[in-house]
Amino acid sequence: MKAAKVVGRVISTAKYPTLKGKKILLLKPLSWEQAGRILSDGGDETPDSERSLIALDAVGAGSSEYVFYVSSKEACQAFEDAPVCHNAVVGIIDGVSVD
Amino acid sequence: MFVARVVGNVWATRKHPLLEGRKLMLVEPVDGFTGKPCGETQLAIDHASGSGRGDTVLVLDEGSSCRQILGVGSGPVRTIIAGVIDTLGGSGKFRKFH
């Protein structure tokens, strides 16, 4: 599981049926070292990585929150009805302690 | 499965039910003999190995084996610490960890 910051949300009406009713988040990936640094000194810095990714929200994460997500087949097992998805946010980070 | 060093931990109150009450450790893949990092740090669940910071551990990175260890049919878990390494040996090299 990897760390990321929620930087936005995706609204889509025309989509695959099993995605209906799921919140789709836009994430900026972070390394755990970056997450540890950002969270230890206040925690409001948008990461500069150009890469961003889409994840389904399983825990009610909001914008600008720091989260961790699981990828591949296990992502759809975060939900009862196993929607089609590759990433799922499964936790909201309170704190990170890392060397 | 890979060899990794426990480099930290994460605490999160709002998380998926399957993660409730589980230790969330940060593991960095390392070369077993030299201890040189060789991969991206990931979050792994510590099931029952009692590993702590600085330990060199065996990390399992595959969904169905994880669910077997946790004894659940399905769940969003893929990376789990399966054990703490005492000694490592091979091709004439040997390393004792504690």
Coordinates of C-alpha atoms in Angstrom, one line a residue:
Chain A
M1 CA 0.0 0.0 0.0
K2 CA 1.3 3.4 -0.9
A3 CA 0.7 7.0 0.3
A4 CA -1.0 9.8 -1.7
K5 CA -2.7 13.2 -1.3
V6 CA -6.3 13.7 -2.4
V7 CA -6.2 16.6 -4.8
G8 CA -9.6 16.4 -6.4
R9 CA -12.7 14.4 -7.3
V10 CA -14.1 13.1 -10.5
I11 CA -17.8 13.3 -11.4
S12 CA -18.8 11.1 -14.2
T13 CA -22.4 10.2 -15.1
A14 CA -21.8 7.9 -18.1
K15 CA -19.7 5.1 -16.6
Y16 CA -19.6 1.4 -16.1
P17 CA -22.6 0.2 -13.9
T18 CA -20.6 -1.1 -11.0
L19 CA -19.0 2.3 -10.5
K20 CA -22.4 3.9 -9.8
G21 CA -22.6 5.3 -6.3
K22 CA -18.8 5.2 -5.7
K23 CA -16.8 8.3 -5.0
I24 CA -14.0 8.7 -7.5
L25 CA -10.9 10.6 -6.2
L26 CA -8.0 12.2 -7.9
L27 CA -4.7 11.4 -6.0
K28 CA -1.2 12.6 -6.2
P29 CA 1.1 9.7 -5.3
L30 CA 3.7 10.3 -2.6
S31 CA 6.6 8.2 -1.3
W32 CA 6.3 7.2 2.4
E33 CA 9.4 9.3 3.1
Q34 CA 7.7 12.4 1.5
A35 CA 4.5 11.7 3.4
G36 CA 6.4 11.5 6.7
R37 CA 8.2 14.8 6.0
I38 CA 5.1 16.7 4.9
L39 CA 3.0 15.4 7.8
S40 CA 5.6 16.1 10.5
D41 CA 5.9 19.7 9.6
G42 CA 2.3 20.8 9.3
G43 CA 1.1 18.9 6.4
D44 CA -0.1 21.3 3.8
E45 CA 2.1 21.0 0.8
T46 CA 0.9 19.8 -2.6
P47 CA 3.4 17.2 -3.9
D48 CA 5.0 18.2 -7.1
S49 CA 5.0 14.8 -8.8
E50 CA 3.4 15.2 -12.2
R51 CA 1.9 11.8 -12.0
S52 CA -1.7 11.6 -10.7
L53 CA -4.0 8.6 -10.4
I54 CA -7.7 7.7 -9.9
A55 CA -8.9 5.7 -7.0
L56 CA -12.3 4.7 -5.6
D57 CA -12.9 5.9 -2.1
A58 CA -13.7 3.2 0.5
V59 CA -13.3 5.2 3.7
G60 CA -14.8 8.6 3.1
A61 CA -11.7 10.6 2.3
G62 CA -12.0 14.2 1.5
S63 CA -10.0 16.6 -0.6
S64 CA -6.5 17.5 0.6
E65 CA -6.4 14.6 3.0
Y66 CA -3.4 12.3 3.1
V67 CA -4.4 8.7 2.4
F68 CA -3.0 5.3 1.6
Y69 CA -4.4 3.1 -1.2
V70 CA -4.2 -0.5 -2.4
S71 CA -3.8 -1.5 -6.0
S72 CA -4.7 -4.3 -8.4
K73 CA -7.2 -7.0 -7.7
E74 CA -7.3 -6.3 -4.0
A75 CA -8.6 -2.8 -4.7
C76 CA -12.0 -4.1 -5.8
Q77 CA -12.1 -6.3 -2.7
A78 CA -12.4 -3.2 -0.6
F79 CA -16.0 -3.0 -1.6
E80 CA -18.8 -5.6 -1.1
D81 CA -20.0 -5.4 -4.7
A82 CA -16.4 -5.6 -6.1
P83 CA -16.6 -2.7 -8.7
V84 CA -14.2 -2.4 -11.6
C85 CA -11.2 -0.5 -10.2
H86 CA -7.4 -0.6 -9.9
N87 CA -6.9 1.6 -6.9
A88 CA -8.9 1.9 -3.7
V89 CA -8.3 4.3 -0.9
V90 CA -8.4 2.2 2.3
G91 CA -7.2 4.5 5.0
I92 CA -6.7 8.1 6.0
I93 CA -3.2 8.8 7.4
D94 CA -3.1 10.3 10.9
G95 CA 0.6 10.1 11.3
V96 CA 3.8 8.6 9.8
S97 CA 7.0 7.8 11.5
V98 CA 9.8 6.8 9.1
D99 CA 13.6 6.7 9.0
Chain B
M1 CA 8.0 -12.6 -1.2
F2 CA 11.0 -10.3 -0.5
V3 CA 13.4 -9.3 2.2
A4 CA 12.9 -5.9 3.7
R5 CA 13.8 -3.8 6.7
V6 CA 11.1 -2.2 8.9
V7 CA 11.8 1.5 8.6
G8 CA 8.7 2.9 10.4
N9 CA 5.0 2.7 11.0
V10 CA 1.8 4.5 10.2
W11 CA -1.2 5.2 12.4
A12 CA -4.7 5.8 10.9
T13 CA -8.0 5.8 12.8
R14 CA -10.3 5.9 9.8
K15 CA -9.5 2.8 7.7
H16 CA -11.0 -0.2 6.1
P17 CA -12.5 -2.7 8.7
L18 CA -10.1 -5.4 7.8
L19 CA -7.2 -3.1 8.9
E20 CA -8.7 -2.4 12.3
G21 CA -6.5 -3.4 15.2
R22 CA -3.6 -4.3 12.8
K23 CA 0.0 -2.9 13.1
L24 CA 0.7 -0.9 9.9
M25 CA 4.5 -1.0 9.4
L26 CA 6.6 0.6 6.7
V27 CA 9.0 -1.9 5.0
E28 CA 11.8 -1.0 2.6
P29 CA 13.0 -3.8 0.3
V30 CA 16.7 -4.4 0.9
D31 CA 19.5 -6.7 -0.3
G32 CA 19.6 -9.3 2.5
F33 CA 23.4 -9.6 2.8
T34 CA 24.4 -5.9 2.4
G35 CA 21.3 -4.3 3.7
K36 CA 21.4 -1.8 0.8
P37 CA 17.9 -0.5 0.0
C38 CA 16.7 -1.8 -3.4
G39 CA 13.0 -0.7 -3.8
E40 CA 10.2 1.7 -2.8
T41 CA 9.0 1.7 0.8
Q42 CA 5.6 0.2 1.2
L43 CA 3.0 -0.3 3.9
A44 CA 2.7 -3.8 5.2
I45 CA 0.5 -5.3 7.9
D46 CA 2.3 -7.0 10.7
H47 CA 0.2 -10.1 11.4
A48 CA 1.8 -12.0 14.2
S49 CA 5.6 -11.7 13.7
G50 CA 6.0 -9.0 16.3
S51 CA 8.6 -7.2 14.2
G52 CA 9.8 -3.8 15.2
R53 CA 11.7 -0.9 13.7
G54 CA 15.1 -2.0 12.3
D55 CA 14.2 -5.7 12.0
T56 CA 14.9 -7.5 8.8
V57 CA 11.7 -9.3 7.8
L58 CA 10.1 -11.5 5.2
V59 CA 7.3 -9.6 3.3
L60 CA 4.6 -11.4 1.3
D61 CA 3.3 -9.3 -1.6
E62 CA 0.5 -11.3 -3.0
G63 CA -3.2 -11.1 -2.3
S64 CA -4.5 -14.6 -1.9
S65 CA -1.7 -15.7 0.4
C66 CA -2.3 -12.6 2.5
R67 CA -6.0 -13.5 2.8
Q68 CA -5.0 -17.1 3.7
I69 CA -2.8 -15.7 6.6
L70 CA -5.6 -13.4 7.8
G71 CA -8.2 -16.1 7.3
V72 CA -10.6 -14.0 5.3
G73 CA -12.3 -14.7 2.1
S74 CA -11.8 -11.3 0.5
G75 CA -10.3 -8.0 1.5
P76 CA -8.1 -5.2 0.3
V77 CA -4.8 -6.5 1.7
R78 CA -1.8 -7.5 -0.4
T79 CA 1.3 -6.8 1.7
I80 CA 2.0 -8.6 5.0
I81 CA 5.0 -9.3 7.2
A82 CA 5.2 -13.0 7.3
G83 CA 8.2 -13.4 9.6
V84 CA 11.4 -11.9 11.2
I85 CA 14.7 -13.1 9.7
D86 CA 17.3 -14.5 12.2
T87 CA 20.0 -15.5 9.8
L88 CA 20.6 -15.4 6.1
G89 CA 23.0 -17.7 4.3
G90 CA 24.0 -18.6 0.7
S91 CA 26.8 -18.7 -1.9
G92 CA 29.4 -18.7 0.9
K93 CA 27.9 -15.6 2.6
F94 CA 26.3 -15.6 6.0
R95 CA 24.6 -12.9 8.1
K96 CA 23.2 -13.1 11.6
F97 CA 20.7 -10.4 12.4
H98 CA 20.4 -10.3 16.2

